[in-house]
Short mmCIF file of C-alpha atoms in Angstrom, two decimals:
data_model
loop_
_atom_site.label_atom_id
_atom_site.label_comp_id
_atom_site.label_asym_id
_atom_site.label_seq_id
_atom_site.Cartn_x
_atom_site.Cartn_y
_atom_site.Cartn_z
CA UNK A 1 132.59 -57.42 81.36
CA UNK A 2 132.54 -61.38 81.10
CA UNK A 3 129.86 -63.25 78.56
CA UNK A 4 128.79 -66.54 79.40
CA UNK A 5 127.21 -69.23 78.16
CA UNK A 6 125.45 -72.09 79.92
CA UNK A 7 125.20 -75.40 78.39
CA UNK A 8 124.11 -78.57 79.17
CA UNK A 9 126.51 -81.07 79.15
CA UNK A 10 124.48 -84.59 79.10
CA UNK A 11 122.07 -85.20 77.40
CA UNK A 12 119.63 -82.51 78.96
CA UNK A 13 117.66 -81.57 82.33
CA UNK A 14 120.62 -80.86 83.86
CA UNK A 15 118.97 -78.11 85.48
CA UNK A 16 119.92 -75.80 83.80
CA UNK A 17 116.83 -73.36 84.41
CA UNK A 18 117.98 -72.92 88.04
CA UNK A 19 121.59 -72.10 86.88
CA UNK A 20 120.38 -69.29 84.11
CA UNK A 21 118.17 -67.90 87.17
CA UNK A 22 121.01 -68.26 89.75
CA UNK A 23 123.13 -66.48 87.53
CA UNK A 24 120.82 -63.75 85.78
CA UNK A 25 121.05 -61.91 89.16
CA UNK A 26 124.25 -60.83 87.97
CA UNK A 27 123.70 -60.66 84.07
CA UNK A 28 122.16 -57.42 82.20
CA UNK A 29 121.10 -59.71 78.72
CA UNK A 30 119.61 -63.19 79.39
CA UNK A 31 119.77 -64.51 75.25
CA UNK A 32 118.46 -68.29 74.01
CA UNK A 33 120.74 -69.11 71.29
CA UNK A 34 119.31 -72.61 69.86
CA UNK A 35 116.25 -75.09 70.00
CA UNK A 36 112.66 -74.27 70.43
CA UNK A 37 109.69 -75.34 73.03
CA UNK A 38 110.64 -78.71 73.67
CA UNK A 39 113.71 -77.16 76.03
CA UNK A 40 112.31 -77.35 79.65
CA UNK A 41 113.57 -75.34 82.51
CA UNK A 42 111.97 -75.30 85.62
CA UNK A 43 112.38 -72.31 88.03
CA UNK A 44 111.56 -72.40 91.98
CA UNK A 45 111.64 -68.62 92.83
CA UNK A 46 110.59 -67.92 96.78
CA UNK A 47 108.51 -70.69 96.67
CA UNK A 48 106.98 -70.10 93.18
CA UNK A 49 107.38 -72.82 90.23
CA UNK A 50 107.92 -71.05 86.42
CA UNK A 51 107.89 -73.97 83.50
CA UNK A 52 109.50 -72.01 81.12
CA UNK A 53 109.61 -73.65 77.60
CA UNK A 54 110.59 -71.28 75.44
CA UNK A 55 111.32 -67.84 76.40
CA UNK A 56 114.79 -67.45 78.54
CA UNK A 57 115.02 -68.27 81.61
CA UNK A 58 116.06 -64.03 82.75
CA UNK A 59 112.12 -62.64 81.28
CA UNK A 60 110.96 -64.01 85.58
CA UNK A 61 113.15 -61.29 86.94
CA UNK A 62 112.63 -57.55 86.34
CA UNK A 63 115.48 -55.14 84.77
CA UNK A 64 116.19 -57.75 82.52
CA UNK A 65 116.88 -58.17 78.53
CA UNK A 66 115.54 -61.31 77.69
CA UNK A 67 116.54 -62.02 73.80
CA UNK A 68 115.36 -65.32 71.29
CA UNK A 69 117.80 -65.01 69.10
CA UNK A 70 117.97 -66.45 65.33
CA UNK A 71 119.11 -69.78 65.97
CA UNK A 72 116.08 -70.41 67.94
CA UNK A 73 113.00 -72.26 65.36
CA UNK A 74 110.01 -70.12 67.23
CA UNK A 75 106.76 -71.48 67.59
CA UNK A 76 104.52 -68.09 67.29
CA UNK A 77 101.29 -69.53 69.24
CA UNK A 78 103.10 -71.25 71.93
CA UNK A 79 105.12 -67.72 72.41
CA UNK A 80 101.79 -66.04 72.92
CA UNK A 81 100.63 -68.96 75.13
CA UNK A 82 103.49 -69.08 77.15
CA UNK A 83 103.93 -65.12 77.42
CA UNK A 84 99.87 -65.05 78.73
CA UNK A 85 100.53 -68.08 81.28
CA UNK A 86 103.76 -66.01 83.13
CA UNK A 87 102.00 -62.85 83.09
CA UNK A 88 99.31 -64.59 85.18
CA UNK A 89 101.61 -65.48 87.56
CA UNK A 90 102.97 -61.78 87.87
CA UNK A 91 105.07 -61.64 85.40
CA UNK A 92 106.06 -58.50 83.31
CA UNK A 93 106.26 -59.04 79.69
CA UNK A 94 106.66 -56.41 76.68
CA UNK A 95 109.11 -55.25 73.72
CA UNK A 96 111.13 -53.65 76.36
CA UNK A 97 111.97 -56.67 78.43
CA UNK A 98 111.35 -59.31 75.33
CA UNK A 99 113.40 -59.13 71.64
CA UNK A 100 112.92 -61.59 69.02
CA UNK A 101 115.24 -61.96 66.02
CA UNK A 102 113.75 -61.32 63.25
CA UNK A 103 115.31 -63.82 61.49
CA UNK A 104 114.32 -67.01 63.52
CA UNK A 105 112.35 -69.30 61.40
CA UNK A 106 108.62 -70.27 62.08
CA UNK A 107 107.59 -73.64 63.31
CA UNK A 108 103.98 -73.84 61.87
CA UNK A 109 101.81 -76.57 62.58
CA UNK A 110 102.83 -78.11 59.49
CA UNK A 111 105.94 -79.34 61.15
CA UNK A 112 104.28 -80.53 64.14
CA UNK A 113 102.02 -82.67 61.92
CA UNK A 114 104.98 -84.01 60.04
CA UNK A 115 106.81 -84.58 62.96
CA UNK A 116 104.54 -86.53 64.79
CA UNK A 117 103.31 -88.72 61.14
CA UNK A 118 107.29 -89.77 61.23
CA UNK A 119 107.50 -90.77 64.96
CA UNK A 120 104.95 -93.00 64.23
CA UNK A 121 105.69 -95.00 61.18
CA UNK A 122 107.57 -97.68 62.10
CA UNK A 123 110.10 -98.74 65.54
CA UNK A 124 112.59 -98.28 63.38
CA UNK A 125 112.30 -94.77 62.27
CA UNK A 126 111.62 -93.71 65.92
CA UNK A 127 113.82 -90.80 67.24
CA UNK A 128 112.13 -90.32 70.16
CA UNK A 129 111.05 -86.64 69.64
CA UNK A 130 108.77 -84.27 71.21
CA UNK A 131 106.46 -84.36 68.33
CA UNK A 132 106.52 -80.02 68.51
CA UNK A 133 107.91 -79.98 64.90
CA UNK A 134 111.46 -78.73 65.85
CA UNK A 135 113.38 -80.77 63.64
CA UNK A 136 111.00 -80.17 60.71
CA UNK A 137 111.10 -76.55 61.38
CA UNK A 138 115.29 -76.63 61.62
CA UNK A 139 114.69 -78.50 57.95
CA UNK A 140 112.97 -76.13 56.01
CA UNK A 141 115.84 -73.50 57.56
CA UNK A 142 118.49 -75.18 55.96
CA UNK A 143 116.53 -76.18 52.74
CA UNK A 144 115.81 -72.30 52.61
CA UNK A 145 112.42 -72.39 52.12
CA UNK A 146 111.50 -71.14 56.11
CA UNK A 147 108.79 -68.91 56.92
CA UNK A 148 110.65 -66.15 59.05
CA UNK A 149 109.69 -63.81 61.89
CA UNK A 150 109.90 -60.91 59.76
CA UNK A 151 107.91 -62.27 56.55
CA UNK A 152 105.05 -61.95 59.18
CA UNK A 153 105.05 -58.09 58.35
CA UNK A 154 104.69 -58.44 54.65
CA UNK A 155 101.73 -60.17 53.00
CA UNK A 156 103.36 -60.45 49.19
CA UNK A 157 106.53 -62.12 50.72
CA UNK A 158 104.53 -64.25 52.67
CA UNK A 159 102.39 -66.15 50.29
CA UNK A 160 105.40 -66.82 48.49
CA UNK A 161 107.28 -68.59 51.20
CA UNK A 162 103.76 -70.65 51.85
CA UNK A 163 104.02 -71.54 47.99
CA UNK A 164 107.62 -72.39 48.32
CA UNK A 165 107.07 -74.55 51.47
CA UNK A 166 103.97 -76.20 50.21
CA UNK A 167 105.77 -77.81 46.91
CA UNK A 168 107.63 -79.71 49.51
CA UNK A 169 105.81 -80.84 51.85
CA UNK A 170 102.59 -81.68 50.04
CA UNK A 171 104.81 -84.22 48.41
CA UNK A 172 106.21 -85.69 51.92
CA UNK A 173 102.46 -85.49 53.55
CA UNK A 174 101.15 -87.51 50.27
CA UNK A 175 103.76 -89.94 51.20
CA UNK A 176 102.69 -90.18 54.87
CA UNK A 177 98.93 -90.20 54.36
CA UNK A 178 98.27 -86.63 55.33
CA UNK A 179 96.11 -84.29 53.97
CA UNK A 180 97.67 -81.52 51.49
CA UNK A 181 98.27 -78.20 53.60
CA UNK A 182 94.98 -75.36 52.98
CA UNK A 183 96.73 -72.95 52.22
CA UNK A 184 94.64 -70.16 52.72
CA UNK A 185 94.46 -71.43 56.58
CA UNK A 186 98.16 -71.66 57.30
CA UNK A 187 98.23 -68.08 55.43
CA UNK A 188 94.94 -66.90 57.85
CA UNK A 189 96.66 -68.56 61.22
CA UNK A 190 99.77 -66.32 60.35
CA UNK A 191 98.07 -63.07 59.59
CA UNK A 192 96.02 -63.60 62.98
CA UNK A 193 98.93 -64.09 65.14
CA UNK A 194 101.43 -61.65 62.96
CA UNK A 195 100.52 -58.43 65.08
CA UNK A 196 101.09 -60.41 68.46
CA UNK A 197 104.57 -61.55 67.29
CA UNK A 198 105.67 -58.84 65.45
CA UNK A 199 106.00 -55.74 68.28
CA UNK A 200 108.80 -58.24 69.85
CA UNK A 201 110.42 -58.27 66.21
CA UNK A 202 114.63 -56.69 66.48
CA UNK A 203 117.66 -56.93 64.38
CA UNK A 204 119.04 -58.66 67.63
CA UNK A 205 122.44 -58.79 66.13
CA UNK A 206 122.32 -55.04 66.76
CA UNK A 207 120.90 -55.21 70.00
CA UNK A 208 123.94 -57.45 71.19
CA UNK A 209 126.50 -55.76 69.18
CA UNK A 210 125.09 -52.77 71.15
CA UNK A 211 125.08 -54.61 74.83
CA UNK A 212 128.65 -55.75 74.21
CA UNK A 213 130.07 -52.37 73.24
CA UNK A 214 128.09 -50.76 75.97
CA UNK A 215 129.60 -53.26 78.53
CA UNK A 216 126.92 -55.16 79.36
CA UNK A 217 127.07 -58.82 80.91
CA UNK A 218 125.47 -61.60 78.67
CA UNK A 219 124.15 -64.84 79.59
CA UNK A 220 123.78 -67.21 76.74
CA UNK A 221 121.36 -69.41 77.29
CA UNK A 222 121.10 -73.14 75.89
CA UNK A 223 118.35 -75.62 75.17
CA UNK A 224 118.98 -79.63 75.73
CA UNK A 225 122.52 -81.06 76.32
CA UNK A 226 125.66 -81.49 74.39
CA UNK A 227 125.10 -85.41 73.79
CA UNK A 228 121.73 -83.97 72.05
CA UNK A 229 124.00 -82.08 69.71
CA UNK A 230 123.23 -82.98 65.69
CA UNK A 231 127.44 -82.92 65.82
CA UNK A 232 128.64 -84.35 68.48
CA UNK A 233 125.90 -86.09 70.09
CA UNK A 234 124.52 -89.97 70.06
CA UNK A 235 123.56 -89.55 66.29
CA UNK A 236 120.08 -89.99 65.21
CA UNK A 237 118.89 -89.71 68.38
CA UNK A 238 119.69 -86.23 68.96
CA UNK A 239 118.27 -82.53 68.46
CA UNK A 240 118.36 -80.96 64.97
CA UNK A 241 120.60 -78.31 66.64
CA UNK A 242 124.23 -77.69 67.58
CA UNK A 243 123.43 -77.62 71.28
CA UNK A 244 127.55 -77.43 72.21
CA UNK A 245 128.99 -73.69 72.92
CA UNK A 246 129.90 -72.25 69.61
CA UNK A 247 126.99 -72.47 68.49
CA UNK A 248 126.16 -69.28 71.12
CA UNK A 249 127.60 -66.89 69.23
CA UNK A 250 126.35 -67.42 65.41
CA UNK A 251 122.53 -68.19 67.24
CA UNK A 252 122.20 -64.76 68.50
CA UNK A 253 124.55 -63.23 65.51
CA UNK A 254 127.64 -61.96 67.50
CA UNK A 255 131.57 -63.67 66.73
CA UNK A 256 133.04 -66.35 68.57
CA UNK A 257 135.24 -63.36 70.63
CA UNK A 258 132.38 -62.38 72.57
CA UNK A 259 132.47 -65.74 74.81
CA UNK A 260 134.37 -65.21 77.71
CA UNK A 261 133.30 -68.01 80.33
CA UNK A 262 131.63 -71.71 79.34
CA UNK A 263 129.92 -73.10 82.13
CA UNK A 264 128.55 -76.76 81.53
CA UNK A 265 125.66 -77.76 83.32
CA UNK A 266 126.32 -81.69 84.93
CA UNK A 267 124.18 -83.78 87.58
CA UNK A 268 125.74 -85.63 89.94
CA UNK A 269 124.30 -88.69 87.77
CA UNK A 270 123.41 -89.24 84.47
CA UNK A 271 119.81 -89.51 82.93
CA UNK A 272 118.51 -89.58 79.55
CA UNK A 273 114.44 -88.71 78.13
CA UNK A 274 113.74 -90.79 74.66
CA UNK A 275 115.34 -93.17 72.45
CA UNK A 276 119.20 -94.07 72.09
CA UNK A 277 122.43 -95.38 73.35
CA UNK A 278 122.83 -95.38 77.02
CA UNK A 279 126.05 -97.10 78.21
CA UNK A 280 125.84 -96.11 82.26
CA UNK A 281 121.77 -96.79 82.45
CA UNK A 282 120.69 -98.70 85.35
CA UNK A 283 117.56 -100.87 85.06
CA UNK A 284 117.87 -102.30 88.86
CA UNK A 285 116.54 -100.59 91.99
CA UNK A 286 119.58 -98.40 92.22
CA UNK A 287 118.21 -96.70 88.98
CA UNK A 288 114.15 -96.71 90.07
CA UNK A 289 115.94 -94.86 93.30
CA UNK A 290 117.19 -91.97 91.33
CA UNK A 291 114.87 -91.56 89.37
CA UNK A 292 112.42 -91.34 92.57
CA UNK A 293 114.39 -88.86 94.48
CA UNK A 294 115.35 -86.92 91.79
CA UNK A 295 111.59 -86.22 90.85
CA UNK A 296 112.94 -87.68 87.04
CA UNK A 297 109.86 -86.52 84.47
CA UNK A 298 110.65 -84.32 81.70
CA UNK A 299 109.26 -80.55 82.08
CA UNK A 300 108.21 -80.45 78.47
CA UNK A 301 106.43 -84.06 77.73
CA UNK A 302 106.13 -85.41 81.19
CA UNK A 303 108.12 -88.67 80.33
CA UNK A 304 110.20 -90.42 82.46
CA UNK A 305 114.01 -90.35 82.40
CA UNK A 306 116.03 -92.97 82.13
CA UNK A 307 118.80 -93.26 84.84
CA UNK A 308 122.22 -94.05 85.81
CA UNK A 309 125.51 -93.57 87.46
CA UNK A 310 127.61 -90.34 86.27
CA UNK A 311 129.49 -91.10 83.46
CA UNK A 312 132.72 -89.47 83.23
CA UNK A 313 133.81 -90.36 79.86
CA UNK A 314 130.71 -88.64 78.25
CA UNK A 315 131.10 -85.74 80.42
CA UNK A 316 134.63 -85.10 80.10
CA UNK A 317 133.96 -85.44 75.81
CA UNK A 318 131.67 -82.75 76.09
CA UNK A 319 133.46 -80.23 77.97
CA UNK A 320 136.22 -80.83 75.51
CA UNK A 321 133.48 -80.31 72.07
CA UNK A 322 132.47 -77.10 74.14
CA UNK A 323 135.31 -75.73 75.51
CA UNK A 324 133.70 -75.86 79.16
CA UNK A 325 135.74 -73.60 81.52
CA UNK A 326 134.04 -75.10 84.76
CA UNK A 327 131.12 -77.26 85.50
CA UNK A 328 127.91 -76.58 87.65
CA UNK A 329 127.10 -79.74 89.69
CA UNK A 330 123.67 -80.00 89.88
CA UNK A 331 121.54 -82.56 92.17
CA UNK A 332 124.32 -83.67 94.19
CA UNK A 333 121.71 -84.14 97.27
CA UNK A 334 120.05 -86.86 95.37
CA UNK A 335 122.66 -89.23 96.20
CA UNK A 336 122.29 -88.53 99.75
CA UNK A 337 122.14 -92.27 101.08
CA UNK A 338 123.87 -94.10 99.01
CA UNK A 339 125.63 -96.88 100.63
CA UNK A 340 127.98 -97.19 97.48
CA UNK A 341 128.08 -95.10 94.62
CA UNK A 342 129.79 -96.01 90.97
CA UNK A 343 131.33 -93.81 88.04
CA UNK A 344 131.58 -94.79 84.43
CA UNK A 345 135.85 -94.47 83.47
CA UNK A 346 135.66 -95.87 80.69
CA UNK A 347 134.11 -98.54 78.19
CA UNK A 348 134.65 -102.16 77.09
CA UNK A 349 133.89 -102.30 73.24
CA UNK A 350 134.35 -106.02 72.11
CA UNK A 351 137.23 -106.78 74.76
CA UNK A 352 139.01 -103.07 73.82
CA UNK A 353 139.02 -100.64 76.09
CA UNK A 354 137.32 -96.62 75.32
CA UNK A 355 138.22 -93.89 76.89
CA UNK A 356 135.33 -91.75 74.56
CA UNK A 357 132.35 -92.84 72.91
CA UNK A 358 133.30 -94.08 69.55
CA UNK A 359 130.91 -91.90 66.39
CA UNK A 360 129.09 -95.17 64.62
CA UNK A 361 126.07 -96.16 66.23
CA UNK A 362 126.41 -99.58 66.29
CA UNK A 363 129.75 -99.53 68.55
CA UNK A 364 127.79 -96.91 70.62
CA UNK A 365 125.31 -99.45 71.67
CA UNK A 366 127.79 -102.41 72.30
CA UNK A 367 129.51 -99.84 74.88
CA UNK A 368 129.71 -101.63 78.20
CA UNK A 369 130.30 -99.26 81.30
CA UNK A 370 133.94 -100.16 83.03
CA UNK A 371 133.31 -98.49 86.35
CA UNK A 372 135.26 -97.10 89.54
CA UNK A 373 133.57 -97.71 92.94
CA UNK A 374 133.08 -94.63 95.49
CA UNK A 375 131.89 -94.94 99.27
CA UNK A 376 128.55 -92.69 99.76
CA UNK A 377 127.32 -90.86 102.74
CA UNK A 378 124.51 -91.03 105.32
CA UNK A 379 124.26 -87.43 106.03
CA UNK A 380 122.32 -85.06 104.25
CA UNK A 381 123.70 -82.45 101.75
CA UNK A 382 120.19 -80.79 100.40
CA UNK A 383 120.33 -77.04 101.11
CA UNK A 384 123.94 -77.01 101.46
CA UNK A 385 125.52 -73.47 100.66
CA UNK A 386 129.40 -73.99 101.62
CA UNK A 387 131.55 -76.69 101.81
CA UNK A 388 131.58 -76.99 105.34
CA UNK A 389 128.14 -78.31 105.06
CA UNK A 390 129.11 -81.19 103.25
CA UNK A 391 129.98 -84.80 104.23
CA UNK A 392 133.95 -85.32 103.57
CA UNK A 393 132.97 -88.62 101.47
CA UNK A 394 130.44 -86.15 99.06
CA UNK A 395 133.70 -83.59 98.60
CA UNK A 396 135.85 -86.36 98.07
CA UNK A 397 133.35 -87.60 95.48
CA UNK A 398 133.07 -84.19 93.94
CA UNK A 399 136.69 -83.80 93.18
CA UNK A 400 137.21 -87.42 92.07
CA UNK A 401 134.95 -85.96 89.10
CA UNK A 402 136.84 -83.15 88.54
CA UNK A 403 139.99 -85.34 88.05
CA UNK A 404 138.23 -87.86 86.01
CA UNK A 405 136.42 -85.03 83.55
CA UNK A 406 139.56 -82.96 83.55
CA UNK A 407 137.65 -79.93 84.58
CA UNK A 408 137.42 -77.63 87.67
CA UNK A 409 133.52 -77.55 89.51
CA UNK A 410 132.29 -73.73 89.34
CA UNK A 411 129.39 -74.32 91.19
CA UNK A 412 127.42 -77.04 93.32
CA UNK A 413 123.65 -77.13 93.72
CA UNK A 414 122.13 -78.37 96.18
CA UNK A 415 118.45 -78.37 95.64
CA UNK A 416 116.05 -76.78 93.11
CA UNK A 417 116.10 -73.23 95.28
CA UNK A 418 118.77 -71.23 93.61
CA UNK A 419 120.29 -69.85 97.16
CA UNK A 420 121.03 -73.68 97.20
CA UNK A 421 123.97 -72.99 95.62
CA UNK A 422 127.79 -73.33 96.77
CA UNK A 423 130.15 -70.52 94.07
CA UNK A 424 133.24 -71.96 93.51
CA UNK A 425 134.47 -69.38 90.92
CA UNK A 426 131.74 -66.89 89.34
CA UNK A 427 131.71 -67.20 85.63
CA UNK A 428 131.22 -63.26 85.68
CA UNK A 429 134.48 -62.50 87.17
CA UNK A 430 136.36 -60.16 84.76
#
């Protein structure tokens, strides 16, 4: 059976939620592979809104294996938070339907505290975070001094890691004019929430080794975009993450053979939540009007997104750094009125021409767009579900994107419902 993954392949809210829903349907393991709770993906199911933050987008629909696998940093009271808020709205949630790996780190409040002191030090230093501690959390991974799902079950191991962690970042809150961490709090918090965390505890290696063998379909699910990636993306103003593709396989802890299918996630337009380069953004009325129509506040933080015209050169870098099969086309109805509409081919660096975005920083932000003009269309495409539906100047736009990102369109949504949705090819064809 095929394996997907779904990423995004901007700089985020591509909306992707829909997608992962849209496609679920079809998949037996629904498995997050990367970030934490400042991922937002909004589901519209018969009417019915889910903000889902951090579990996967498959735990709304029933029959489902919904996995957060080990290269997910796991916030233990938001998971209990967010697990209480779906299953007031109906939804079934229990070790049966839910697995966490039991080695994803912690983020404690520690790294929310940290996160936030940094954020506001100085413009300079400003990343434009959520402030939830992800990056802090993705630190203390690496530096190997994480507090990890499964140190939860073990009280001796568990004051050690609080030791280890505290001789670091007493030091950095000293620095920042932060109380030192009590330690017998932090130590209290985690043996309070320990027995609400732990019954969702698996070696989910196993359990995907064990879907794979047993033919099962995966969906691997991705947080943010590709131009968020710590990699690849508009470095520092990115995640602390590998957001692109092959990072789906070592997140959940299976090899790079079980990805069958990459399907990137790409609006019709571009738009961007937080600090950084921006070559495409509009600051006229063209850009208040997308961001209008296309409802442009981020699920997570509420803040508005900056907008402009597609870019294809960004796009067509990230399907390369991801190996994208085929793209999903999302939002296409929000340019539905458009007298004229404009794509980003390439940039104008100091009189040279780009056809990518160059790595340093400061020839990022001297990127001017170079860009191809497009007639729009009158006629309305929201809730179209074939092609017939469409206005021939929307198709033609469609496939001047495909030739410009070198890369096929898989699907085409039309609207936040997920029947909304035109298949081109099905990522789960074997």
């Amino acid at each position: 059976m095929a394996n997907v993954v779904v990423v995004g392949a901007q700089w985020g809210d591509e909306g992707k939620g829909k997608i992962v829903d849209w496609l679920s349907e079809r998949a037996d393991v629904i498995a997050r592979f990367q970030g934490g709770h400042n991922a937002g993906h909004t589901l519209v199911i018969d009417g019915k809104v889910y903000k889902l933050s951090l579990l996967p987008s498959g735990i709304v629909r029933g029959g489902k294996l919904s996995v957060i696998g080990n290269g997910v940093v796991l916030d233990p009271w938001h998971l209990v938070m967010e697990i209480a808020k779906l299953r007031g709205q109906g939804v079934e949630i229990s070790p049966e339907n839910l697995m966490i790996a039991e080695n994803a780190p912690l983020i404690l409040p520690i790294h929310g505290e940290l996160d936030r002191a940094r954020e506001g030090q100085t413009a300079v230093a400003k990343i434009g975070t959520t402030g939830r501690g992800i990056g802090p959390a993705y630190e203390d991974k690496v530096g190997r001094r994480a507090i990890r799902v499964a140190d939860l079950a073990d009280e001796a191991t568990l004051v050690t890691r609080v030791d280890r962690l505290m001789g670091h970042h007493d030091a950095l809150r000293r620095g920042l004019g932060i109380e030192p961490i009590d330690k017998e709090a932090l130590l209290q918090a985690l043996r309070d929430i320990a027995p609400q965390v732990l019954p969702y505890a698996k070696p989910v290696w196993k359990v995907m080794t064990d879907a794979r063998r047993a033919g099962k379909r995966i969906l691997f699910e991705g947080a943010q975009g590709a131009l968020l990636d710590i990699d690849f993306g508009t470095y520092p103003f990115v995640t602390s993450s590998n957001v692109i593709a092959g990072q789906a396989a070592t997140g959940v802890g299976l090899g790079p053979t079980a990805i069958d299918f990459v399907l990137g996630i790409v609006k019709a337009y571009t738009t961007r939540v937080g600090e950084g380069p921006f070559p495409a953004e509009l600051m006229d009325a063209d850009g208040e009007r997308l961001g209008e129509r296309g409802h442009e506040f981020g699920t997570v933080t509420g803040r508005k997104r900056r907008c402009g015209w597609f870019d294809a050169v960004l796009v067509r870098q990230t399907c390369a750094t991801s190996g994208v099969s085929g793209i999903a086309l999302t939002k296409l109805d929000v340019l539905d009125g458009f007298k004229t509409l404009k794509i980003c081919i390439g940039y104008d660096l100091d009189g040279v021409r780009l056809d990518y975005l160059p790595t340093a920083a400061n020839q990022q932000a001297r990127c001017t767009p170079i860009y191809e003009e497009m007639d729009g269309w009158s006629e309305n495409t929201a809730g179209a579900r074939s092609w017939s539906e469409l206005p021939g100047a929307a198709i033609k736009y469609v496939r001047r994107i495909e030739e410009l990102i070198q890369c096929p369109v898989a699907l085409l949504s039309t609207s936040p419902e997920r029947e909304d949705t035109i298949l081109v090819t099905d990522p789960f064809a074997d």
